[in-house]
Amino acid sequence: MAGKVPRYTRSVLLLAVLLAASYFQKGNGDYMTAEVINWRLSDNRDKPCEEIYAVREGETLHSISEKCGDPFIIEENPHINDPDDVFPGLLLKVTPFRNR
């Protein structure tokens, strides 16, 4: 059982992603850009990253990890199967190391 994610945890994570996606959808059915998403999520500009982070053009998991101070970004995002396969608009859970 070690290493397995309980079914309800996966369900809750999926629900959270779907709710986040619906929150970021414009009224006409188009989705907002990563910049708009990050702007909507940020209530305090002093924070390097929010808990939910939208990947921007040209970013990698390594650069996001450094920017946000989260060395465990892959472990916190089980929906990422290949660390090299990130794209603009992908939503990531980010927990800065200093807040752990």
PDB file of C-alpha atoms in Angstrom:
ATOM      1  CA  MET A   1       0.000   0.000   0.000  1.00  0.00           C
ATOM      2  CA  ALA A   2       2.999   2.285   0.463  1.00  0.00           C
ATOM      3  CA  GLY A   3       3.391   4.602  -2.497  1.00  0.00           C
ATOM      4  CA  LYS A   4      -0.192   4.242  -3.673  1.00  0.00           C
ATOM      5  CA  VAL A   5      -2.528   7.215  -3.664  1.00  0.00           C
ATOM      6  CA  PRO A   6      -5.963   6.434  -2.209  1.00  0.00           C
ATOM      7  CA  ARG A   7      -8.830   6.603  -4.677  1.00  0.00           C
ATOM      8  CA  TYR A   8     -10.600   9.423  -2.822  1.00  0.00           C
ATOM      9  CA  THR A   9      -7.419  11.510  -2.872  1.00  0.00           C
ATOM     10  CA  ARG A  10      -7.205  11.168  -6.646  1.00  0.00           C
ATOM     11  CA  SER A  11     -10.898  12.058  -6.909  1.00  0.00           C
ATOM     12  CA  VAL A  12     -10.467  15.170  -4.775  1.00  0.00           C
ATOM     13  CA  LEU A  13      -7.419  16.228  -6.811  1.00  0.00           C
ATOM     14  CA  LEU A  14      -9.325  15.746 -10.072  1.00  0.00           C
ATOM     15  CA  LEU A  15     -12.263  17.742  -8.716  1.00  0.00           C
ATOM     16  CA  ALA A  16      -9.921  20.550  -7.653  1.00  0.00           C
ATOM     17  CA  VAL A  17      -8.343  20.684 -11.117  1.00  0.00           C
ATOM     18  CA  LEU A  18     -11.765  20.755 -12.792  1.00  0.00           C
ATOM     19  CA  LEU A  19     -13.000  23.504 -10.480  1.00  0.00           C
ATOM     20  CA  ALA A  20      -9.848  25.520 -11.106  1.00  0.00           C
ATOM     21  CA  ALA A  21     -10.277  25.080 -14.856  1.00  0.00           C
ATOM     22  CA  SER A  22     -13.882  26.281 -14.707  1.00  0.00           C
ATOM     23  CA  TYR A  23     -12.836  29.264 -12.582  1.00  0.00           C
ATOM     24  CA  PHE A  24     -10.299  30.328 -15.190  1.00  0.00           C
ATOM     25  CA  GLN A  25     -12.638  29.943 -18.148  1.00  0.00           C
ATOM     26  CA  LYS A  26     -13.895  33.171 -19.702  1.00  0.00           C
ATOM     27  CA  GLY A  27     -17.591  33.613 -20.330  1.00  0.00           C
ATOM     28  CA  ASN A  28     -17.256  33.010 -24.081  1.00  0.00           C
ATOM     29  CA  GLY A  29     -15.662  29.581 -23.613  1.00  0.00           C
ATOM     30  CA  ASP A  30     -12.070  30.681 -24.235  1.00  0.00           C
ATOM     31  CA  TYR A  31      -9.497  30.001 -21.575  1.00  0.00           C
ATOM     32  CA  MET A  32      -7.378  32.759 -20.085  1.00  0.00           C
ATOM     33  CA  THR A  33      -3.648  32.954 -20.642  1.00  0.00           C
ATOM     34  CA  ALA A  34      -1.188  31.839 -17.973  1.00  0.00           C
ATOM     35  CA  GLU A  35      -0.343  35.487 -17.257  1.00  0.00           C
ATOM     36  CA  VAL A  36      -3.983  36.322 -16.535  1.00  0.00           C
ATOM     37  CA  ILE A  37      -4.354  33.229 -14.365  1.00  0.00           C
ATOM     38  CA  ASN A  38      -1.278  34.095 -12.317  1.00  0.00           C
ATOM     39  CA  TRP A  39      -2.518  37.682 -11.967  1.00  0.00           C
ATOM     40  CA  ARG A  40      -5.924  36.505 -10.730  1.00  0.00           C
ATOM     41  CA  LEU A  41      -4.327  34.140  -8.249  1.00  0.00           C
ATOM     42  CA  SER A  42      -1.918  36.695  -6.813  1.00  0.00           C
ATOM     43  CA  ASP A  43      -3.315  38.795  -4.006  1.00  0.00           C
ATOM     44  CA  ASN A  44       0.129  39.651  -2.651  1.00  0.00           C
ATOM     45  CA  ARG A  45       2.834  40.558  -5.162  1.00  0.00           C
ATOM     46  CA  ASP A  46       5.585  39.958  -2.564  1.00  0.00           C
ATOM     47  CA  LYS A  47       5.043  36.206  -2.708  1.00  0.00           C
ATOM     48  CA  PRO A  48       7.218  34.498  -5.329  1.00  0.00           C
ATOM     49  CA  CYS A  49       4.435  32.054  -6.262  1.00  0.00           C
ATOM     50  CA  GLU A  50       0.902  31.174  -5.307  1.00  0.00           C
ATOM     51  CA  GLU A  51      -0.276  27.750  -4.149  1.00  0.00           C
ATOM     52  CA  ILE A  52      -1.673  27.089  -7.636  1.00  0.00           C
ATOM     53  CA  TYR A  53       0.786  28.123 -10.349  1.00  0.00           C
ATOM     54  CA  ALA A  54       0.101  28.289 -14.094  1.00  0.00           C
ATOM     55  CA  VAL A  55       3.146  27.438 -16.219  1.00  0.00           C
ATOM     56  CA  ARG A  56       4.239  30.231 -18.566  1.00  0.00           C
ATOM     57  CA  GLU A  57       5.903  30.088 -21.968  1.00  0.00           C
ATOM     58  CA  GLY A  58       9.531  28.930 -21.745  1.00  0.00           C
ATOM     59  CA  GLU A  59       9.375  27.722 -18.142  1.00  0.00           C
ATOM     60  CA  THR A  60      10.579  24.324 -16.960  1.00  0.00           C
ATOM     61  CA  LEU A  61       9.879  22.462 -13.734  1.00  0.00           C
ATOM     62  CA  HIS A  62      13.430  23.285 -12.681  1.00  0.00           C
ATOM     63  CA  SER A  63      13.007  27.023 -13.263  1.00  0.00           C
ATOM     64  CA  ILE A  64       9.624  27.041 -11.497  1.00  0.00           C
ATOM     65  CA  SER A  65      11.086  25.066  -8.596  1.00  0.00           C
ATOM     66  CA  GLU A  66      13.878  27.630  -8.197  1.00  0.00           C
ATOM     67  CA  LYS A  67      11.558  30.617  -8.622  1.00  0.00           C
ATOM     68  CA  CYS A  68       9.000  29.337  -6.118  1.00  0.00           C
ATOM     69  CA  GLY A  69      11.378  27.684  -3.668  1.00  0.00           C
ATOM     70  CA  ASP A  70       9.705  24.273  -4.002  1.00  0.00           C
ATOM     71  CA  PRO A  71      12.191  21.413  -4.462  1.00  0.00           C
ATOM     72  CA  PHE A  72       9.379  18.819  -4.286  1.00  0.00           C
ATOM     73  CA  ILE A  73       7.264  20.114  -7.168  1.00  0.00           C
ATOM     74  CA  ILE A  74       7.209  16.753  -8.996  1.00  0.00           C
ATOM     75  CA  GLU A  75       6.110  14.807  -5.922  1.00  0.00           C
ATOM     76  CA  GLU A  76       3.261  17.266  -5.251  1.00  0.00           C
ATOM     77  CA  ASN A  77       1.872  17.013  -8.789  1.00  0.00           C
ATOM     78  CA  PRO A  78       1.113  13.355  -9.574  1.00  0.00           C
ATOM     79  CA  HIS A  79      -0.611  14.385 -12.832  1.00  0.00           C
ATOM     80  CA  ILE A  80       2.856  15.101 -14.314  1.00  0.00           C
ATOM     81  CA  ASN A  81       4.036  11.839 -15.851  1.00  0.00           C
ATOM     82  CA  ASP A  82       7.087  13.278 -17.623  1.00  0.00           C
ATOM     83  CA  PRO A  83       8.968  16.192 -15.999  1.00  0.00           C
ATOM     84  CA  ASP A  84      10.071  17.360 -19.458  1.00  0.00           C
ATOM     85  CA  ASP A  85       6.471  17.562 -20.686  1.00  0.00           C
ATOM     86  CA  VAL A  86       5.225  20.840 -19.193  1.00  0.00           C
ATOM     87  CA  PHE A  87       3.387  23.410 -21.277  1.00  0.00           C
ATOM     88  CA  PRO A  88       1.976  26.929 -20.876  1.00  0.00           C
ATOM     89  CA  GLY A  89      -1.242  26.918 -18.878  1.00  0.00           C
ATOM     90  CA  LEU A  90      -0.503  23.690 -16.973  1.00  0.00           C
ATOM     91  CA  LEU A  91      -1.612  24.143 -13.353  1.00  0.00           C
ATOM     92  CA  LEU A  92       0.812  23.079 -10.629  1.00  0.00           C
ATOM     93  CA  LYS A  93       0.501  22.823  -6.863  1.00  0.00           C
ATOM     94  CA  VAL A  94       3.367  24.779  -5.335  1.00  0.00           C
ATOM     95  CA  THR A  95       4.396  24.744  -1.672  1.00  0.00           C
ATOM     96  CA  PRO A  96       7.448  26.885  -0.926  1.00  0.00           C
ATOM     97  CA  PHE A  97       9.946  24.978   1.195  1.00  0.00           C
ATOM     98  CA  ARG A  98      10.072  27.706   3.843  1.00  0.00           C
ATOM     99  CA  ASN A  99       6.329  27.180   4.534  1.00  0.00           C
ATOM    100  CA  ARG A 100       6.656  23.450   5.244  1.00  0.00           C
TER     101      ARG A 100
END
